[in-house]
Coordinates of C-alpha atoms (C1' of nucleotides) in Angstrom, one line a residue:
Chain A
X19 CA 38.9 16.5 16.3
X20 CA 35.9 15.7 18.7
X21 CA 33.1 18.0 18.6
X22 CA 32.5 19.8 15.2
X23 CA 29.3 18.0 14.3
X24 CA 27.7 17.8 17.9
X25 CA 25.4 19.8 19.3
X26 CA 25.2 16.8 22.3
X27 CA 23.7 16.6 25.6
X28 CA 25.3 17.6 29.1
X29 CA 27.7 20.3 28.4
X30 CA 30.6 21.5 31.2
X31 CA 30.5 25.0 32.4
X32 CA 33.7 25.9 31.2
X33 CA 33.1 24.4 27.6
X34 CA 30.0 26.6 27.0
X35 CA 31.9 29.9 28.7
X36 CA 35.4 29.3 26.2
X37 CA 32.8 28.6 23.2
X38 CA 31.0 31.6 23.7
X39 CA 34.1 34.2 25.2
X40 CA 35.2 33.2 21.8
X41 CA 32.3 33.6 19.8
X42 CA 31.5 37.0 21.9
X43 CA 34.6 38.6 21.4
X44 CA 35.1 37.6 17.3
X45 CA 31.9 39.3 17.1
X46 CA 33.1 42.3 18.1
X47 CA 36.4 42.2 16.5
X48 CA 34.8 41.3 12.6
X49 CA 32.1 44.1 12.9
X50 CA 34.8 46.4 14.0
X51 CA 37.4 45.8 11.2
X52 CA 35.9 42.9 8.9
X53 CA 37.2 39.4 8.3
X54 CA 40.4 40.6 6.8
X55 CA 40.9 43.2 8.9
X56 CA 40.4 40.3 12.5
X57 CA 43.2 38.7 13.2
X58 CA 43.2 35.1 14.8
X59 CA 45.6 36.3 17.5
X60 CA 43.9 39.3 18.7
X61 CA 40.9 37.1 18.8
X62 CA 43.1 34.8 20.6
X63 CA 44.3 37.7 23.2
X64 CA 41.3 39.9 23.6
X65 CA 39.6 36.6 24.6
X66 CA 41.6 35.4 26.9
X67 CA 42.4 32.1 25.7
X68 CA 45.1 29.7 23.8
X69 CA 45.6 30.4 20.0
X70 CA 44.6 26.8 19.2
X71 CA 41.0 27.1 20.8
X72 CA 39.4 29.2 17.9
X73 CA 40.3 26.0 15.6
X74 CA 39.0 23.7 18.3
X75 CA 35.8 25.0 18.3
X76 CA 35.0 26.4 15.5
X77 CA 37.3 24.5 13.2
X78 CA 38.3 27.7 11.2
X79 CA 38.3 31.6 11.2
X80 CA 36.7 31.6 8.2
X81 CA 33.7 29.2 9.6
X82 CA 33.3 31.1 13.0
X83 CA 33.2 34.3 10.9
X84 CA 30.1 33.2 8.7
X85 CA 28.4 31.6 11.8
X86 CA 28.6 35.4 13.2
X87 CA 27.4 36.7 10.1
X88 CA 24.3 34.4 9.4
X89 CA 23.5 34.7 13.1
X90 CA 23.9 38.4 12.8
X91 CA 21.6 38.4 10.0
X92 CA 19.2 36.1 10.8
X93 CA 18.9 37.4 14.3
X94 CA 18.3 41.6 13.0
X95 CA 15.6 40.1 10.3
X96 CA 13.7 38.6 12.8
X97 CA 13.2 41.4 14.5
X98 CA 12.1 43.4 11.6
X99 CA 10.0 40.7 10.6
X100 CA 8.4 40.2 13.3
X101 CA 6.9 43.1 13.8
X102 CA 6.2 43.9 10.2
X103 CA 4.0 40.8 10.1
X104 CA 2.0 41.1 13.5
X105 CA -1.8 40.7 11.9
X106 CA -3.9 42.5 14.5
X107 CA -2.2 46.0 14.2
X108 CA -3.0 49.0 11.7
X109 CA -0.4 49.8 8.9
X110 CA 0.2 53.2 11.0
X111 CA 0.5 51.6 14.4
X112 CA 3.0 48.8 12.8
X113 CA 5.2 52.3 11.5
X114 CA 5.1 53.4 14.5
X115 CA 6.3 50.2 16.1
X116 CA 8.5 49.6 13.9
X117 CA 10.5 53.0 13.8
X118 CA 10.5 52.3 17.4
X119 CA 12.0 49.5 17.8
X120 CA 14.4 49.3 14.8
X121 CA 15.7 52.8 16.3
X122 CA 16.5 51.6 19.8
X123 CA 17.2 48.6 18.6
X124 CA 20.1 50.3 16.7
X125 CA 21.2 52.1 19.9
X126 CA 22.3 49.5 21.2
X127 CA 23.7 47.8 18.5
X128 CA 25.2 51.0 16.2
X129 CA 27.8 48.8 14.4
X130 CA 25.6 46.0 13.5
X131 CA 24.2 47.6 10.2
X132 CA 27.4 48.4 8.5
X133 CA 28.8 45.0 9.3
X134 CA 25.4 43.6 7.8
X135 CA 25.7 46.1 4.5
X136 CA 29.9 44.7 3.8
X137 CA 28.9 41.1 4.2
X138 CA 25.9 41.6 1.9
X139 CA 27.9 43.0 -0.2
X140 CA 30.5 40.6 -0.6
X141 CA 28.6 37.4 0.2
X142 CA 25.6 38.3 -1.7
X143 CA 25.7 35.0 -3.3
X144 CA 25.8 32.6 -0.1
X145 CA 22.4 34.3 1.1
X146 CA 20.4 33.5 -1.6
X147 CA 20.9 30.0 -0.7
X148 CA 20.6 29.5 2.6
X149 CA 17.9 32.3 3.8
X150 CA 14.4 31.4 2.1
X151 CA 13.3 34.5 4.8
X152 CA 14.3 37.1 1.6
X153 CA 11.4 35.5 -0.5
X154 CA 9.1 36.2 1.8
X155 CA 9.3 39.9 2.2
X156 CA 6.3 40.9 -0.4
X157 CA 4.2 38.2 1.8
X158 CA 4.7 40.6 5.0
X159 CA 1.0 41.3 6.3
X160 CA 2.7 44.8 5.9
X161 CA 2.9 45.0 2.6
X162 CA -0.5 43.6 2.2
X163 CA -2.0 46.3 4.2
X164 CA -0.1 48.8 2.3
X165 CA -0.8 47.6 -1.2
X166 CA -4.9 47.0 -0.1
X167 CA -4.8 50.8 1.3
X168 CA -3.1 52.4 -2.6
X169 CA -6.0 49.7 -4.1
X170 CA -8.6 51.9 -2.1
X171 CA -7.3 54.7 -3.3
X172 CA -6.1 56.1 0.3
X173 CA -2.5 55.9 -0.4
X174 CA -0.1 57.1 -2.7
X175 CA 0.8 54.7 -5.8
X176 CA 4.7 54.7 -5.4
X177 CA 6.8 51.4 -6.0
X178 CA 6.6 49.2 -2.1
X179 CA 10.9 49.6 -2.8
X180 CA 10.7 53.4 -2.6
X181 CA 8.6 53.2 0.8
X182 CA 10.9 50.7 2.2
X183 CA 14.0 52.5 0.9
X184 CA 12.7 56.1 2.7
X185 CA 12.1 53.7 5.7
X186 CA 15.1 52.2 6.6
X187 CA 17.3 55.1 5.0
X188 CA 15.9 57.7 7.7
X189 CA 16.3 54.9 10.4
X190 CA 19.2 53.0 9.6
X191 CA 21.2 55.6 8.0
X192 CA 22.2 57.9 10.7
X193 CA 23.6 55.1 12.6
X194 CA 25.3 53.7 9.4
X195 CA 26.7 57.4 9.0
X196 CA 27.1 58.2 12.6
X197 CA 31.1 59.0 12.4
X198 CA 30.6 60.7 9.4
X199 CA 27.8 63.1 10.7
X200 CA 29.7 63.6 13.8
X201 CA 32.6 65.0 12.4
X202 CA 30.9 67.3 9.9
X203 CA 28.3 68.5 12.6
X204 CA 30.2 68.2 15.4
X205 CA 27.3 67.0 17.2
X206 CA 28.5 65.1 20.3
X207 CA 27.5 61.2 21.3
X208 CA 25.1 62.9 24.3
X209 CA 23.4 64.4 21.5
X210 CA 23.4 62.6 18.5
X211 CA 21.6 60.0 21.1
X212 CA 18.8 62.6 21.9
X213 CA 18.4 63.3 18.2
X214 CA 17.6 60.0 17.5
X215 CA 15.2 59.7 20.4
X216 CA 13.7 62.7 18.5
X217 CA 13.3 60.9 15.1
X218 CA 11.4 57.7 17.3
X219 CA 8.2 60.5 16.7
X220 CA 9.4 62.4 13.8
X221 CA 10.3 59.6 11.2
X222 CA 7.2 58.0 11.4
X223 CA 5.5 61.2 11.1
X224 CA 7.3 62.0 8.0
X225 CA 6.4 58.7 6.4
X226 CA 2.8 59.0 6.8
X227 CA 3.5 62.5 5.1
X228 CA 4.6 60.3 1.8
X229 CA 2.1 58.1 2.1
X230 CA -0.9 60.8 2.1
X231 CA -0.3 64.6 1.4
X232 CA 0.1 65.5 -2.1
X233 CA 2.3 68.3 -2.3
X234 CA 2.1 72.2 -1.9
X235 CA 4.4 73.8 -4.7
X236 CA 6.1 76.7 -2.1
X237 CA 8.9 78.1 -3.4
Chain B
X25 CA 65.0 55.8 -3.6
X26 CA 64.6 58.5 -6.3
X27 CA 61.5 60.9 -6.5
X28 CA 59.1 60.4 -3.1
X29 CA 59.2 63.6 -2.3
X30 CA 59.0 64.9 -5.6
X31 CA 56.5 66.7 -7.8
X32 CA 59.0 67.8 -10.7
X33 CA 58.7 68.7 -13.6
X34 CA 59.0 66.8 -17.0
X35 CA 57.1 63.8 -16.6
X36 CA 57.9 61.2 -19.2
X37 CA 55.3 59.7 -20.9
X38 CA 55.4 56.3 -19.8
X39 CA 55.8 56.9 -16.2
X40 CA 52.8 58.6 -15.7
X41 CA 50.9 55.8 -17.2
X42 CA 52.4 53.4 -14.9
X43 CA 51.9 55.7 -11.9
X44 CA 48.4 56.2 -13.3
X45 CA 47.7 52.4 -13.5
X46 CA 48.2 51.3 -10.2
X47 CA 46.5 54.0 -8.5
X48 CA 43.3 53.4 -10.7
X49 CA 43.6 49.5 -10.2
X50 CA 44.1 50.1 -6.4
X51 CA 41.3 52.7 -6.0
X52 CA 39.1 49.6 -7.4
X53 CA 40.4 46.9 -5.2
X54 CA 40.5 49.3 -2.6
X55 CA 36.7 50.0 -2.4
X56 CA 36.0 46.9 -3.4
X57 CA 37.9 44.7 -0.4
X58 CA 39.3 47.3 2.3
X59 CA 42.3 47.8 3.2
X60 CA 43.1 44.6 4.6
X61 CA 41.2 42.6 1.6
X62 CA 43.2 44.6 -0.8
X63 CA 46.5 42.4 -1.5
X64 CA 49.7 43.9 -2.9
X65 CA 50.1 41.0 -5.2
X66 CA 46.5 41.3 -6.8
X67 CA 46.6 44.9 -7.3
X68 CA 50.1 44.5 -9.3
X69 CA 48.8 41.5 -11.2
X70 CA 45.4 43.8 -12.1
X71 CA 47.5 46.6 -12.9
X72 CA 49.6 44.7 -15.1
X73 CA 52.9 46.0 -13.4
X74 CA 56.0 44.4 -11.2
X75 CA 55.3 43.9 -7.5
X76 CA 57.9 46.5 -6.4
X77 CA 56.5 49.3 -8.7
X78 CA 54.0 50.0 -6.0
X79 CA 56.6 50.6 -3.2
X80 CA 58.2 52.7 -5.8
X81 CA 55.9 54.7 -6.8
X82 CA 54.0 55.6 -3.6
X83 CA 56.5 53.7 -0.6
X84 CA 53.7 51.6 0.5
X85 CA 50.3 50.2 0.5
X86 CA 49.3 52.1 3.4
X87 CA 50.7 55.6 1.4
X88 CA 49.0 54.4 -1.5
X89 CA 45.5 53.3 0.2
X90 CA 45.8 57.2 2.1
X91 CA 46.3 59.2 -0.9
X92 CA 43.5 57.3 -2.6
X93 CA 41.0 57.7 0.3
X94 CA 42.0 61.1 1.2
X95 CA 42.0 61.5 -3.0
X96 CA 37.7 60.4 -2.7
X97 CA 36.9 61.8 0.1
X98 CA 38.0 65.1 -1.3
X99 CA 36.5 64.9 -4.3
X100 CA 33.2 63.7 -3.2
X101 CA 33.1 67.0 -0.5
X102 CA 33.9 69.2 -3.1
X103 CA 30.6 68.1 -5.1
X104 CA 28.7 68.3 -2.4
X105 CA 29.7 71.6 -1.1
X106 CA 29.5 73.1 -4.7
X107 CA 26.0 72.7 -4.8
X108 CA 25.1 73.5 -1.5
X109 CA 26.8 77.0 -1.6
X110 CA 25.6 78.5 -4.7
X111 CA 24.9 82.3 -3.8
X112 CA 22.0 83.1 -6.6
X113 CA 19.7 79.7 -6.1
X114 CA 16.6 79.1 -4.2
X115 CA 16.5 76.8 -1.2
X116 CA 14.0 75.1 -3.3
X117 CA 16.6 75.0 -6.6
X118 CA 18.9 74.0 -4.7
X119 CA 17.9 70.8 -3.4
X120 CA 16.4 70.0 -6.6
X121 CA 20.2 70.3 -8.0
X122 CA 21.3 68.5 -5.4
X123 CA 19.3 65.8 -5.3
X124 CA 20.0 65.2 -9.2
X125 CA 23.8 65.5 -9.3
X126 CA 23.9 63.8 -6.2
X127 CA 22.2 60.4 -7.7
X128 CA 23.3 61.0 -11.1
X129 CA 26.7 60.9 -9.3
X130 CA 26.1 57.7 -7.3
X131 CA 24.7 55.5 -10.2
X132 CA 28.1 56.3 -11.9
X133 CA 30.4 55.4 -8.3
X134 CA 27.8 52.8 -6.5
X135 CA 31.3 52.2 -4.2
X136 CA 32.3 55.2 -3.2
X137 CA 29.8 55.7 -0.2
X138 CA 30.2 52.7 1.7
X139 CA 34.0 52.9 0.8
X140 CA 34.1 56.5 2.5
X141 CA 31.9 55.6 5.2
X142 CA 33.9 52.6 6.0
X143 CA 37.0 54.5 6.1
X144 CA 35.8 57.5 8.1
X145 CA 34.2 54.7 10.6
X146 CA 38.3 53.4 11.5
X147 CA 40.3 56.8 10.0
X148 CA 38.2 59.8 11.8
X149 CA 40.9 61.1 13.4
X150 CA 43.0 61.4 10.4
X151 CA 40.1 63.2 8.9
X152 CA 39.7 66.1 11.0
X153 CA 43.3 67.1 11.0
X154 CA 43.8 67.6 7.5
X155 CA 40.3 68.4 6.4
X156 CA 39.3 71.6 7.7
X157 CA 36.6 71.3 4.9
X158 CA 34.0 70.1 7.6
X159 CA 34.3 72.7 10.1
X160 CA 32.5 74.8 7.1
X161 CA 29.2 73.0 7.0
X162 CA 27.1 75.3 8.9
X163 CA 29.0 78.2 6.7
X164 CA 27.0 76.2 3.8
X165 CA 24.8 79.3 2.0
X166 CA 22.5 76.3 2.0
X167 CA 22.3 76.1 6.0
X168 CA 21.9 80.1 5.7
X169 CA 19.3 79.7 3.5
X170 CA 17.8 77.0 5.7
X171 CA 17.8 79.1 9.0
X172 CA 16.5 82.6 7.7
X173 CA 13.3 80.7 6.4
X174 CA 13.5 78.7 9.8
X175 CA 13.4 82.4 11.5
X176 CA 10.4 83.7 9.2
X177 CA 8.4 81.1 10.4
X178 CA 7.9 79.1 6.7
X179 CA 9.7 76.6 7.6
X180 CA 9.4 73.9 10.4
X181 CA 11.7 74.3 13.6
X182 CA 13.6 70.6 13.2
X183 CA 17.1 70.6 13.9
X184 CA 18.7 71.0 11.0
X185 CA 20.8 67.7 11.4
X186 CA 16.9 66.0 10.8
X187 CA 17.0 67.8 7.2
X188 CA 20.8 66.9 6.8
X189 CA 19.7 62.8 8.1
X190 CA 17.3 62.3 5.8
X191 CA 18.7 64.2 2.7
X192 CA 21.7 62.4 2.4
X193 CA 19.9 59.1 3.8
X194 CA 17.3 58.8 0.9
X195 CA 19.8 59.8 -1.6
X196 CA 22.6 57.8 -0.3
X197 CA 21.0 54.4 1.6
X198 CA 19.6 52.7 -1.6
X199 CA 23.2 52.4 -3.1
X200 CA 24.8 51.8 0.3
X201 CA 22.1 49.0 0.4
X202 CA 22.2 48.3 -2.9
X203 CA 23.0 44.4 -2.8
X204 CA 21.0 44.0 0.7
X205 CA 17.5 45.7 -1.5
X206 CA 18.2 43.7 -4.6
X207 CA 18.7 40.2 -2.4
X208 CA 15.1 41.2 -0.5
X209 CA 13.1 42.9 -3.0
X210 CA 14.8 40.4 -6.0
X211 CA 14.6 43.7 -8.0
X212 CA 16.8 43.7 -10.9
X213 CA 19.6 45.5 -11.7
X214 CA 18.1 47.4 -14.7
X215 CA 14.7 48.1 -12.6
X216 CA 16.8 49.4 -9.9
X217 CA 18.4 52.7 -11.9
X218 CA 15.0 53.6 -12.9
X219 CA 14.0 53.8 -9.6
X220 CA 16.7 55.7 -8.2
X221 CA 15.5 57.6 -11.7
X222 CA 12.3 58.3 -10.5
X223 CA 13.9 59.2 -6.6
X224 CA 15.5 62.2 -8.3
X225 CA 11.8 63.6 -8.8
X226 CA 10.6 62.0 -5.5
X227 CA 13.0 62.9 -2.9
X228 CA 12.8 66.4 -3.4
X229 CA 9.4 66.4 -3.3
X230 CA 9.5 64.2 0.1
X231 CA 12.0 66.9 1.5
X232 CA 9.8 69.9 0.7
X233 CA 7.2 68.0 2.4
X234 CA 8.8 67.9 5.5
X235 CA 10.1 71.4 5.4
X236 CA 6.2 72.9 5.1
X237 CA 3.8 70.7 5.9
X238 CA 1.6 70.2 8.9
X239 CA 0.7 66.4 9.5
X240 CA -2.6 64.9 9.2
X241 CA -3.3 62.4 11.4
X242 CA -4.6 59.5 9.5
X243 CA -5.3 56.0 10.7
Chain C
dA6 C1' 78.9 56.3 -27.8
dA7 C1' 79.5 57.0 -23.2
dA8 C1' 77.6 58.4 -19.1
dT9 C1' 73.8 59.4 -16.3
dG10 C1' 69.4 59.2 -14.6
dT11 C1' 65.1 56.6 -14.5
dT12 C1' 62.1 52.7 -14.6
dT13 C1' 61.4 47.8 -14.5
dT14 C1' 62.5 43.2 -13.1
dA15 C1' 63.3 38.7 -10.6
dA16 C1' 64.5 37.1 -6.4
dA17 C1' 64.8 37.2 -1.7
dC18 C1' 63.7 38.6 3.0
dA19 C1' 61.5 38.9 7.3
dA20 C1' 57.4 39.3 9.6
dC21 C1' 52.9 37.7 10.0
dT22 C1' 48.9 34.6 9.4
dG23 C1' 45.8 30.6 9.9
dT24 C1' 46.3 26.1 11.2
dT25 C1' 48.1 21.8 13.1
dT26 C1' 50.5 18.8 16.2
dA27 C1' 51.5 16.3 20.2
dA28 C1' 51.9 16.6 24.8
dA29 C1' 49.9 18.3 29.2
dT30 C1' 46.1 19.3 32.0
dT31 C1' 41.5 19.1 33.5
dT32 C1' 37.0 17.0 33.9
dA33 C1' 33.5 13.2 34.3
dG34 C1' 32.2 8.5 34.8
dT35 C1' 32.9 4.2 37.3
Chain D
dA8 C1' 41.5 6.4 42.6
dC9 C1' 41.6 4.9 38.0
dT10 C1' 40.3 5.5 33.3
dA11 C1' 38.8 7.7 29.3
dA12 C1' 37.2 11.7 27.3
dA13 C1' 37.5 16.5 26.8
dT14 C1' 40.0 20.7 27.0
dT15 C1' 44.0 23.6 27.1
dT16 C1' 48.7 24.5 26.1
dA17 C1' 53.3 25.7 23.8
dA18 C1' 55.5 25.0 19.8
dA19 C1' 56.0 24.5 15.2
dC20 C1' 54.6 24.5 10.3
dA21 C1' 53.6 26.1 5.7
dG22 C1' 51.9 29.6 3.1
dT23 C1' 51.1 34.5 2.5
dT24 C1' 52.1 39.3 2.9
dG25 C1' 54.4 43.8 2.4
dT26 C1' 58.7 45.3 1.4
dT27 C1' 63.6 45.5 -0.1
dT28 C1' 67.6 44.6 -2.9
dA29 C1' 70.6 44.6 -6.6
dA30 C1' 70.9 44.0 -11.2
dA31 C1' 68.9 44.8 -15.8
dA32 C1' 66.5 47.5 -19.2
dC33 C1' 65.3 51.7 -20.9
dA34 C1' 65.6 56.7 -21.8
dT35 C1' 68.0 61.1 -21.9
dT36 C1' 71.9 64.0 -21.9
dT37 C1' 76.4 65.2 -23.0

DNA sequence: AAATGTTTTAAACAACTGTTTAAATTTAGT
DNA sequence: ACTAAATTTAAACAGTTGTTTAAAACATTT
């Protein structure tokens, strides 16, 4: 009962290492198998430390577990965000960026998406409220560029949504899907990884493809 | 105690409703909440049944939560590979035909791909022991089809896992992200069906794209 | 109508879960 | 070294969960 509302001056070593061991390892343990599916005890265990610290710190399960989620979120829009809005690079440079980044971003962090999707999904509501960020997206200097270049007549007049859509479900999907595609390709880890090194070039190549050729009828 | 092992004959009426009942609640509570979210007590209050009918009928939750996953899986496959392996279409046809059924299929089971995905994400192993079904993918006529153009030179050389990525990402990623693209884009529900309308047309026109086209590098 | 097999019910069980308590231990300030 | 605050611990609590039981209700057969 001392600490819930403090974010105070001066903190022990071994305070911040317990607070974050914690924090670390129910991270893990909800993207892995969801806030039902985490147990306070293998929290607990897997972390090293007394069943009672989890409540000490973070005063409930259900309050660490939507700290992890908001920071989860708010940390991965950022990113995207970020480069999506940098004002001194061409639409096609900020694809290529982008596809980059997002895609070894993802690399590192394969479980991250799917964790993002379920929350989303079933705390669609508690979003709303506290992220004003979701407003924002049609303000993106991306979007701008990409709406000024269809105005000009040099791009394709599809709905932004279907762009964005193609975009994130040729980046963000093979990751999401990874298990899945593994087992009906039988493509191993090694090279699923080198296919989506591959896809770093070819993804962005592809978009550009929507957003200029019109299409040869081959059949 | 009576009929676990059973599939007998001379099913009264009224027991198949039952039966029936709790398998259709529990498929929805199932994809909607997990496993773990699912709770024996909601699904029997939903169904409108006794609490020990479901042990009854089907021994347990986790019995009951296989056959249903196992049941969607299945079914989902078999669409899938339907399409895919008709002897007397096109290439072209048949990712026309796939690309309909396919979304036509997902606006009426927005669930089911997340739900699968989920499950194959923490049940792989079980998968690939009693599903010999993906062994068979590069069997596909489709993959056939795919390859021989591959070898005449009309077609680009991308692994074929690239097609498979993006096919079933642009299909499947805007209902897997369904809530997450309605929260950022604040596109309503009504608004969003006639895109995935107007995908049906799109996507296979993307696809082709990729298959033939040369890029033009634009800036 | 009696007997038999099947389905449904209410109640209970035992294990598990998130949380709290109160005491013990460690740390920091004087 | 003493004190007060902060952290950690073991144990317990209360509610929930999946499952079982034994009896009741229902249906079918003889």
């Amino acid at each position: 009962m001392f600490k819930f509302d403090s974010n105070y001056i001066g903190m022990p070593d071994k305070e911040l290492q317990t607070e974050e061991k914690i924090k670390e390892v129910a991270r893990k343990i909800f993207q892995e198998k969801g806030f039902e599916g985490a147990k306070t005890r293998d929290i607990a265990k897997e972390a090293g430390i007394n069943l009672a610290l989890m409540n000490y710190y973070f005063r409930s399960k259900k309050a660490l577990f939507e700290m992890i989620m908001m920071e989860t979120v708010q940390d991965f829009f950022q990113m995207v965000f970020q480069i999506l809005n940098k004002p001194d690079t061409s639409l096609m440079d900020k694809i290529d960026g982008f596809v980059n980044t997002y895609i070894e971003t993802l690399k590192k962090n394969p479980e991250v998406p799917l964790f993002i999707l379920s929350c989303v999904k079933s705390n669609g509501a508690e979003f709303q409220k506290k992220f004003s960020m979701f407003h924002m997206i049609s303000e993106l200097h991306f979007f701008k560029q990409f709406q000024e270049l269809v105005k000009q007549g040099k791009v394709k007049n599809i709905h932004p949504a279907h762009f964005l859509m193609n975009l994130a479900g040729m980046i963000v999907f093979p990751f999401v899907a990874s298990p899945m595609i593994k087992l009906v390709t039988q493509i191993p880890e090694s090279e699923f990884d080198l296919l989506m090194d591959q896809r770093k070039k070819l993804v962005p190549m592809w978009l550009k493809d929507m957003l200029f050729e019109t299409t040869l009828e081959k059949n």
